[in-house]
Amino acid sequence: GDGGGSGRKKPNILITGTPGTGKTTTSSLLADAAQLRHINVGDLVKQKNLHDGWDEDLQCHVVDEDLVCDELEDMMEEGGNIVDYHGCDFFPERWFDCVVVLQTDNPILYDRLSNRGYTGSKLSNNIECEIFQVLLEEAKASYPDNIVVALQSDSIEDMSKNVETLVDWVRRWSPAS
Ligand code: ADP
Ligand code: MN
């Protein structure tokens, strides 16, 4: 087709989900396998100071969403990016060809976050976020239904299968599609 082409030669993929669902591990494997650029937004925010200080209650940086979008714009226009972040409602819709929401069963996620040192409200907030499928709802509200996909990420087998599925999708993607 000729309509609405983005001008990108390679697709942009957003990998989102509750902390601990495997975004960074999956993104990194996919980036290697499909030769895409992995952008870990959390790391970028810290490296480039794209925040307005520290939120004591939530125990995280207060991300400056406009600064993040400005920082990413040129790379996103070029294409070939995997954006790895636990939020998805502030990126321009036009940036992404595929939005992946990773999901993990609660007992498994609980163990992963505990191992990461999360306790108290930081742990329970994230568990609730997963129970209520906050990221899936956010993705559905922010992007066209036909580009949003939920993938289970409980086991290493799940992760391998997800990477394989996404590598196939990248191979089949064409700029006109
Ligand atoms: P996120 O970036 O979403 O916070 P990570 O990729 O950092 O998650 O993964 C959190 C932890 O869980 C890591 O120790 C990682 O190895 C493990 N993990 C992530 N996904 C899976 C999976 N599908 N199966 C087994 N372990 C996983
Ligand atoms: Mn991560």
mmCIF file of N, CA, C and O in Angstrom, residues 26-105:
data_model
loop_
_atom_site.group_PDB
_atom_site.id
_atom_site.type_symbol
_atom_site.label_atom_id
_atom_site.label_comp_id
_atom_site.label_asym_id
_atom_site.label_seq_id
_atom_site.Cartn_x
_atom_site.Cartn_y
_atom_site.Cartn_z
ATOM 1 N N THR A 26 14.118 -9.764 27.588
ATOM 2 C CA THR A 26 13.530 -10.064 26.286
ATOM 3 C C THR A 26 14.033 -9.087 25.214
ATOM 4 O O THR A 26 14.415 -9.492 24.111
ATOM 5 N N SER A 27 14.043 -7.801 25.552
ATOM 6 C CA SER A 27 14.491 -6.778 24.592
ATOM 7 C C SER A 27 15.925 -7.009 24.160
ATOM 8 O O SER A 27 16.269 -6.851 22.982
ATOM 9 N N SER A 28 16.748 -7.376 25.116
ATOM 10 C CA SER A 28 18.161 -7.553 24.831
ATOM 11 C C SER A 28 18.376 -8.764 23.916
ATOM 12 O O SER A 28 19.156 -8.698 22.946
ATOM 13 N N LEU A 29 17.651 -9.860 24.180
ATOM 14 C CA LEU A 29 17.745 -11.039 23.303
ATOM 15 C C LEU A 29 17.222 -10.722 21.904
ATOM 16 O O LEU A 29 17.827 -11.103 20.890
ATOM 17 N N LEU A 30 16.100 -10.008 21.855
ATOM 18 C CA LEU A 30 15.501 -9.655 20.564
ATOM 19 C C LEU A 30 16.403 -8.707 19.767
ATOM 20 O O LEU A 30 16.548 -8.853 18.548
ATOM 21 N N ALA A 31 17.011 -7.762 20.465
ATOM 22 C CA ALA A 31 17.904 -6.806 19.795
ATOM 23 C C ALA A 31 19.063 -7.534 19.122
ATOM 24 O O ALA A 31 19.415 -7.234 17.979
ATOM 25 N N ASP A 32 19.627 -8.515 19.809
ATOM 26 C CA ASP A 32 20.723 -9.303 19.238
ATOM 27 C C ASP A 32 20.241 -10.124 18.050
ATOM 28 O O ASP A 32 20.884 -10.156 17.001
ATOM 29 N N ALA A 33 19.114 -10.794 18.233
ATOM 30 C CA ALA A 33 18.630 -11.725 17.211
ATOM 31 C C ALA A 33 18.122 -11.015 15.960
ATOM 32 O O ALA A 33 18.246 -11.541 14.862
ATOM 33 N N ALA A 34 17.528 -9.838 16.126
ATOM 34 C CA ALA A 34 16.911 -9.162 14.974
ATOM 35 C C ALA A 34 17.694 -7.923 14.547
ATOM 36 O O ALA A 34 17.256 -7.178 13.667
ATOM 37 N N GLN A 35 18.844 -7.715 15.149
ATOM 38 C CA GLN A 35 19.691 -6.552 14.881
ATOM 39 C C GLN A 35 18.926 -5.237 14.956
ATOM 40 O O GLN A 35 18.870 -4.460 14.006
ATOM 41 N N LEU A 36 18.338 -5.041 16.127
ATOM 42 C CA LEU A 36 17.650 -3.787 16.413
ATOM 43 C C LEU A 36 18.362 -3.098 17.572
ATOM 44 O O LEU A 36 19.157 -3.720 18.283
ATOM 45 N N ARG A 37 18.077 -1.814 17.758
ATOM 46 C CA ARG A 37 18.683 -1.036 18.848
ATOM 47 C C ARG A 37 17.792 -1.127 20.088
ATOM 48 O O ARG A 37 16.616 -0.812 20.020
ATOM 49 N N HIS A 38 18.382 -1.576 21.203
ATOM 50 C CA HIS A 38 17.632 -1.688 22.464
ATOM 51 C C HIS A 38 17.748 -0.383 23.243
ATOM 52 O O HIS A 38 18.851 0.015 23.620
ATOM 53 N N ILE A 39 16.619 0.275 23.459
ATOM 54 C CA ILE A 39 16.616 1.504 24.260
ATOM 55 C C ILE A 39 15.919 1.223 25.581
ATOM 56 O O ILE A 39 14.700 1.057 25.645
ATOM 57 N N ASN A 40 16.708 1.146 26.656
ATOM 58 C CA ASN A 40 16.164 0.959 27.997
ATOM 59 C C ASN A 40 15.868 2.360 28.548
ATOM 60 O O ASN A 40 16.771 3.097 28.938
ATOM 61 N N VAL A 41 14.593 2.724 28.533
ATOM 62 C CA VAL A 41 14.212 4.105 28.858
ATOM 63 C C VAL A 41 14.594 4.469 30.303
ATOM 64 O O VAL A 41 15.054 5.576 30.566
ATOM 65 N N GLY A 42 14.431 3.527 31.224
ATOM 66 C CA GLY A 42 14.808 3.789 32.622
ATOM 67 C C GLY A 42 16.284 4.164 32.748
ATOM 68 O O GLY A 42 16.635 5.130 33.438
ATOM 69 N N ASP A 43 17.144 3.417 32.061
ATOM 70 C CA ASP A 43 18.582 3.711 32.086
ATOM 71 C C ASP A 43 18.883 5.062 31.440
ATOM 72 O O ASP A 43 19.697 5.838 31.942
ATOM 73 N N LEU A 44 18.193 5.313 30.309
ATOM 74 C CA LEU A 44 18.396 6.573 29.579
ATOM 75 C C LEU A 44 18.020 7.781 30.456
ATOM 76 O O LEU A 44 18.720 8.796 30.462
ATOM 77 N N VAL A 45 16.939 7.635 31.196
ATOM 78 C CA VAL A 45 16.473 8.706 32.082
ATOM 79 C C VAL A 45 17.559 9.034 33.112
ATOM 80 O O VAL A 45 17.852 10.202 33.372
ATOM 81 N N LYS A 46 18.174 7.984 33.663
ATOM 82 C CA LYS A 46 19.234 8.199 34.650
ATOM 83 C C LYS A 46 20.478 8.798 34.010
ATOM 84 O O LYS A 46 21.033 9.776 34.506
ATOM 85 N N GLN A 47 20.908 8.219 32.872
ATOM 86 C CA GLN A 47 22.132 8.670 32.199
ATOM 87 C C GLN A 47 22.038 10.131 31.776
ATOM 88 O O GLN A 47 22.990 10.888 31.908
ATOM 89 N N LYS A 48 20.878 10.506 31.227
ATOM 90 C CA LYS A 48 20.737 11.844 30.638
ATOM 91 C C LYS A 48 19.950 12.794 31.521
ATOM 92 O O LYS A 48 19.571 13.889 31.086
ATOM 93 N N ASN A 49 19.691 12.349 32.753
ATOM 94 C CA ASN A 49 18.966 13.201 33.703
ATOM 95 C C ASN A 49 17.634 13.708 33.177
ATOM 96 O O ASN A 49 17.302 14.882 33.334
ATOM 97 N N LEU A 50 16.844 12.791 32.608
ATOM 98 C CA LEU A 50 15.567 13.194 32.034
ATOM 99 C C LEU A 50 14.457 13.089 33.090
ATOM 100 O O LEU A 50 13.383 12.564 32.834
ATOM 101 N N HIS A 51 14.772 13.554 34.294
ATOM 102 C CA HIS A 51 13.786 13.467 35.380
ATOM 103 C C HIS A 51 13.778 14.739 36.215
ATOM 104 O O HIS A 51 14.681 15.569 36.122
ATOM 105 N N ASP A 52 12.701 14.872 37.000
ATOM 106 C CA ASP A 52 12.581 16.000 37.929
ATOM 107 C C ASP A 52 12.659 15.487 39.356
ATOM 108 O O ASP A 52 11.695 15.575 40.106
ATOM 109 N N GLY A 53 13.785 14.882 39.689
ATOM 110 C CA GLY A 53 13.982 14.445 41.067
ATOM 111 C C GLY A 53 13.449 13.057 41.380
ATOM 112 O O GLY A 53 13.165 12.265 40.492
ATOM 113 N N TRP A 54 13.304 12.783 42.671
ATOM 114 C CA TRP A 54 13.015 11.442 43.185
ATOM 115 C C TRP A 54 11.687 11.466 43.919
ATOM 116 O O TRP A 54 11.455 12.350 44.746
ATOM 117 N N ASP A 55 10.809 10.510 43.595
ATOM 118 C CA ASP A 55 9.532 10.396 44.295
ATOM 119 C C ASP A 55 9.706 9.464 45.492
ATOM 120 O O ASP A 55 9.925 8.266 45.327
ATOM 121 N N GLU A 56 9.638 10.023 46.700
ATOM 122 C CA GLU A 56 9.870 9.239 47.924
ATOM 123 C C GLU A 56 8.812 8.151 48.100
ATOM 124 O O GLU A 56 9.130 7.036 48.523
ATOM 125 N N ASP A 57 7.560 8.484 47.793
ATOM 126 C CA ASP A 57 6.475 7.520 47.990
ATOM 127 C C ASP A 57 6.613 6.326 47.051
ATOM 128 O O ASP A 57 6.517 5.179 47.462
ATOM 129 N N LEU A 58 6.844 6.626 45.775
ATOM 130 C CA LEU A 58 6.917 5.555 44.784
ATOM 131 C C LEU A 58 8.327 4.980 44.655
ATOM 132 O O LEU A 58 8.537 3.975 43.998
ATOM 133 N N GLN A 59 9.297 5.639 45.332
ATOM 134 C CA GLN A 59 10.690 5.181 45.286
ATOM 135 C C GLN A 59 11.186 5.028 43.839
ATOM 136 O O GLN A 59 11.713 3.986 43.454
ATOM 137 N N CYS A 60 10.968 6.089 43.068
ATOM 138 C CA CYS A 60 11.483 6.070 41.697
ATOM 139 C C CYS A 60 11.663 7.511 41.219
ATOM 140 O O CYS A 60 11.165 8.444 41.846
ATOM 141 N N HIS A 61 12.390 7.662 40.096
ATOM 142 C CA HIS A 61 12.558 8.983 39.523
ATOM 143 C C HIS A 61 11.240 9.486 38.944
ATOM 144 O O HIS A 61 10.454 8.695 38.423
ATOM 145 N N VAL A 62 11.009 10.773 39.045
ATOM 146 C CA VAL A 62 9.859 11.383 38.382
ATOM 147 C C VAL A 62 10.295 11.705 36.956
ATOM 148 O O VAL A 62 11.042 12.646 36.721
ATOM 149 N N VAL A 63 9.859 10.873 36.037
ATOM 150 C CA VAL A 63 10.320 10.980 34.655
ATOM 151 C C VAL A 63 9.720 12.222 33.988
ATOM 152 O O VAL A 63 8.536 12.499 34.127
ATOM 153 N N ASP A 64 10.584 12.966 33.285
ATOM 154 C CA ASP A 64 10.088 14.089 32.486
ATOM 155 C C ASP A 64 9.763 13.549 31.093
ATOM 156 O O ASP A 64 10.652 13.332 30.267
ATOM 157 N N GLU A 65 8.489 13.292 30.868
ATOM 158 C CA GLU A 65 8.053 12.576 29.664
ATOM 159 C C GLU A 65 8.358 13.361 28.388
ATOM 160 O O GLU A 65 8.696 12.765 27.356
ATOM 161 N N ASP A 66 8.266 14.693 28.445
ATOM 162 C CA ASP A 66 8.585 15.502 27.264
ATOM 163 C C ASP A 66 10.061 15.392 26.908
ATOM 164 O O ASP A 66 10.417 15.272 25.732
ATOM 165 N N LEU A 67 10.921 15.425 27.923
ATOM 166 C CA LEU A 67 12.361 15.296 27.673
ATOM 167 C C LEU A 67 12.683 13.932 27.077
ATOM 168 O O LEU A 67 13.524 13.812 26.180
ATOM 169 N N VAL A 68 12.026 12.888 27.582
ATOM 170 C CA VAL A 68 12.254 11.539 27.055
ATOM 171 C C VAL A 68 11.869 11.486 25.577
ATOM 172 O O VAL A 68 12.632 10.992 24.739
ATOM 173 N N CYS A 69 10.712 12.018 25.243
ATOM 174 C CA CYS A 69 10.262 11.990 23.843
ATOM 175 C C CYS A 69 11.181 12.797 22.941
ATOM 176 O O CYS A 69 11.508 12.362 21.830
ATOM 177 N N ASP A 70 11.636 13.956 23.413
ATOM 178 C CA ASP A 70 12.586 14.757 22.620
ATOM 179 C C ASP A 70 13.866 13.978 22.367
ATOM 180 O O ASP A 70 14.413 13.994 21.260
ATOM 181 N N GLU A 71 14.340 13.308 23.405
ATOM 182 C CA GLU A 71 15.592 12.547 23.321
ATOM 183 C C GLU A 71 15.478 11.404 22.301
ATOM 184 O O GLU A 71 16.441 11.084 21.608
ATOM 185 N N LEU A 72 14.299 10.794 22.212
ATOM 186 C CA LEU A 72 14.124 9.610 21.368
ATOM 187 C C LEU A 72 13.703 9.918 19.930
ATOM 188 O O LEU A 72 13.862 9.069 19.047
ATOM 189 N N GLU A 73 13.176 11.097 19.692
ATOM 190 C CA GLU A 73 12.511 11.398 18.410
ATOM 191 C C GLU A 73 13.334 11.004 17.168
ATOM 192 O O GLU A 73 12.832 10.306 16.289
ATOM 193 N N ASP A 74 14.594 11.427 17.106
ATOM 194 C CA ASP A 74 15.390 11.168 15.900
ATOM 195 C C ASP A 74 15.602 9.672 15.659
ATOM 196 O O ASP A 74 15.473 9.191 14.532
ATOM 197 N N MET A 75 15.904 8.946 16.722
ATOM 198 C CA MET A 75 16.101 7.499 16.591
ATOM 199 C C MET A 75 14.817 6.809 16.160
ATOM 200 O O MET A 75 14.832 5.886 15.347
ATOM 201 N N MET A 76 13.698 7.262 16.706
ATOM 202 C CA MET A 76 12.422 6.635 16.370
ATOM 203 C C MET A 76 12.048 6.889 14.919
ATOM 204 O O MET A 76 11.502 6.029 14.239
ATOM 205 N N GLU A 77 12.375 8.073 14.441
ATOM 206 C CA GLU A 77 12.106 8.410 13.046
ATOM 207 C C GLU A 77 12.916 7.517 12.109
ATOM 208 O O GLU A 77 12.430 7.071 11.076
ATOM 209 N N GLU A 78 14.148 7.237 12.528
ATOM 210 C CA GLU A 78 15.042 6.386 11.749
ATOM 211 C C GLU A 78 14.526 4.933 11.710
ATOM 212 O O GLU A 78 14.663 4.236 10.712
ATOM 213 N N GLY A 79 13.950 4.453 12.814
ATOM 214 C CA GLY A 79 13.417 3.088 12.898
ATOM 215 C C GLY A 79 14.425 2.095 13.443
ATOM 216 O O GLY A 79 15.581 2.437 13.710
ATOM 217 N N GLY A 80 13.967 0.843 13.613
ATOM 218 C CA GLY A 80 14.851 -0.217 14.081
ATOM 219 C C GLY A 80 15.111 -0.203 15.577
ATOM 220 O O GLY A 80 16.178 -0.637 16.023
ATOM 221 N N ASN A 81 14.129 0.272 16.361
ATOM 222 C CA ASN A 81 14.322 0.383 17.812
ATOM 223 C C ASN A 81 13.405 -0.549 18.600
ATOM 224 O O ASN A 81 12.261 -0.790 18.205
ATOM 225 N N ILE A 82 13.944 -1.029 19.715
ATOM 226 C CA ILE A 82 13.120 -1.683 20.725
ATOM 227 C C ILE A 82 13.120 -0.760 21.936
ATOM 228 O O ILE A 82 14.175 -0.510 22.532
ATOM 229 N N VAL A 83 11.962 -0.227 22.273
ATOM 230 C CA VAL A 83 11.844 0.661 23.429
ATOM 231 C C VAL A 83 11.328 -0.158 24.604
ATOM 232 O O VAL A 83 10.277 -0.797 24.519
ATOM 233 N N ASP A 84 12.079 -0.160 25.695
ATOM 234 C CA ASP A 84 11.834 -1.003 26.870
ATOM 235 C C ASP A 84 11.448 -0.086 28.036
ATOM 236 O O ASP A 84 12.286 0.650 28.548
ATOM 237 N N TYR A 85 10.134 -0.112 28.396
ATOM 238 C CA TYR A 85 9.697 0.768 29.485
ATOM 239 C C TYR A 85 8.397 0.277 30.126
ATOM 240 O O TYR A 85 7.543 -0.274 29.440
ATOM 241 N N HIS A 86 8.249 0.534 31.420
ATOM 242 C CA HIS A 86 7.057 0.089 32.169
ATOM 243 C C HIS A 86 5.907 1.096 32.092
ATOM 244 O O HIS A 86 5.100 1.191 33.022
ATOM 245 N N GLY A 87 5.862 1.830 30.996
ATOM 246 C CA GLY A 87 4.759 2.754 30.759
ATOM 247 C C GLY A 87 4.669 2.913 29.260
ATOM 248 O O GLY A 87 5.650 2.615 28.553
ATOM 249 N N CYS A 88 3.513 3.351 28.760
ATOM 250 C CA CYS A 88 3.421 3.442 27.299
ATOM 251 C C CYS A 88 2.494 4.550 26.828
ATOM 252 O O CYS A 88 2.339 4.746 25.631
ATOM 253 N N ASP A 89 1.902 5.314 27.748
ATOM 254 C CA ASP A 89 0.852 6.248 27.326
ATOM 255 C C ASP A 89 1.357 7.627 26.924
ATOM 256 O O ASP A 89 0.570 8.448 26.473
ATOM 257 N N PHE A 90 2.663 7.875 27.035
ATOM 258 C CA PHE A 90 3.141 9.219 26.704
ATOM 259 C C PHE A 90 3.998 9.272 25.448
ATOM 260 O O PHE A 90 4.437 10.339 25.034
ATOM 261 N N PHE A 91 4.229 8.105 24.831
ATOM 262 C CA PHE A 91 4.963 8.101 23.564
ATOM 263 C C PHE A 91 3.979 8.408 22.426
ATOM 264 O O PHE A 91 2.830 7.982 22.482
ATOM 265 N N PRO A 92 4.459 9.099 21.375
ATOM 266 C CA PRO A 92 3.567 9.322 20.227
ATOM 267 C C PRO A 92 3.144 7.983 19.612
ATOM 268 O O PRO A 92 3.970 7.095 19.432
ATOM 269 N N GLU A 93 1.857 7.880 19.306
ATOM 270 C CA GLU A 93 1.301 6.650 18.739
ATOM 271 C C GLU A 93 2.016 6.252 17.443
ATOM 272 O O GLU A 93 2.257 5.078 17.194
ATOM 273 N N ARG A 94 2.389 7.268 16.646
ATOM 274 C CA ARG A 94 2.984 7.017 15.325
ATOM 275 C C ARG A 94 4.361 6.344 15.405
ATOM 276 O O ARG A 94 4.871 5.848 14.400
ATOM 277 N N TRP A 95 4.987 6.329 16.564
ATOM 278 C CA TRP A 95 6.328 5.760 16.685
ATOM 279 C C TRP A 95 6.367 4.250 16.483
ATOM 280 O O TRP A 95 7.371 3.703 16.052
ATOM 281 N N PHE A 96 5.287 3.529 16.854
ATOM 282 C CA PHE A 96 5.410 2.079 16.986
ATOM 283 C C PHE A 96 4.621 1.287 15.952
ATOM 284 O O PHE A 96 3.505 1.627 15.604
ATOM 285 N N ASP A 97 5.272 0.209 15.501
ATOM 286 C CA ASP A 97 4.642 -0.739 14.588
ATOM 287 C C ASP A 97 4.101 -1.942 15.339
ATOM 288 O O ASP A 97 3.286 -2.690 14.812
ATOM 289 N N CYS A 98 4.592 -2.144 16.559
ATOM 290 C CA CYS A 98 4.157 -3.271 17.376
ATOM 291 C C CYS A 98 4.347 -2.899 18.850
ATOM 292 O O CYS A 98 5.384 -2.319 19.214
ATOM 293 N N VAL A 99 3.332 -3.194 19.659
ATOM 294 C CA VAL A 99 3.401 -2.921 21.101
ATOM 295 C C VAL A 99 3.200 -4.243 21.841
ATOM 296 O O VAL A 99 2.129 -4.851 21.762
ATOM 297 N N VAL A 100 4.254 -4.695 22.511
ATOM 298 C CA VAL A 100 4.225 -5.972 23.221
ATOM 299 C C VAL A 100 4.038 -5.715 24.715
ATOM 300 O O VAL A 100 4.775 -4.922 25.310
ATOM 301 N N VAL A 101 3.023 -6.366 25.299
ATOM 302 C CA VAL A 101 2.813 -6.269 26.743
ATOM 303 C C VAL A 101 3.165 -7.622 27.348
ATOM 304 O O VAL A 101 2.492 -8.617 27.096
ATOM 305 N N LEU A 102 4.241 -7.667 28.131
ATOM 306 C CA LEU A 102 4.632 -8.922 28.781
ATOM 307 C C LEU A 102 3.813 -9.096 30.055
ATOM 308 O O LEU A 102 3.551 -8.125 30.782
ATOM 309 N N GLN A 103 3.415 -10.347 30.322
ATOM 310 C CA GLN A 103 2.610 -10.640 31.498
ATOM 311 C C GLN A 103 3.180 -11.851 32.229
ATOM 312 O O GLN A 103 3.678 -12.784 31.600
ATOM 313 N N THR A 104 3.082 -11.817 33.546
ATOM 314 C CA THR A 104 3.647 -12.893 34.373
ATOM 315 C C THR A 104 2.666 -13.272 35.480
ATOM 316 O O THR A 104 2.064 -12.388 36.104
ATOM 317 N N ASP A 105 2.525 -14.570 35.716
ATOM 318 C CA ASP A 105 1.670 -15.051 36.812
ATOM 319 C C ASP A 105 2.166 -14.487 38.143
ATOM 320 O O ASP A 105 3.372 -14.388 38.364
#
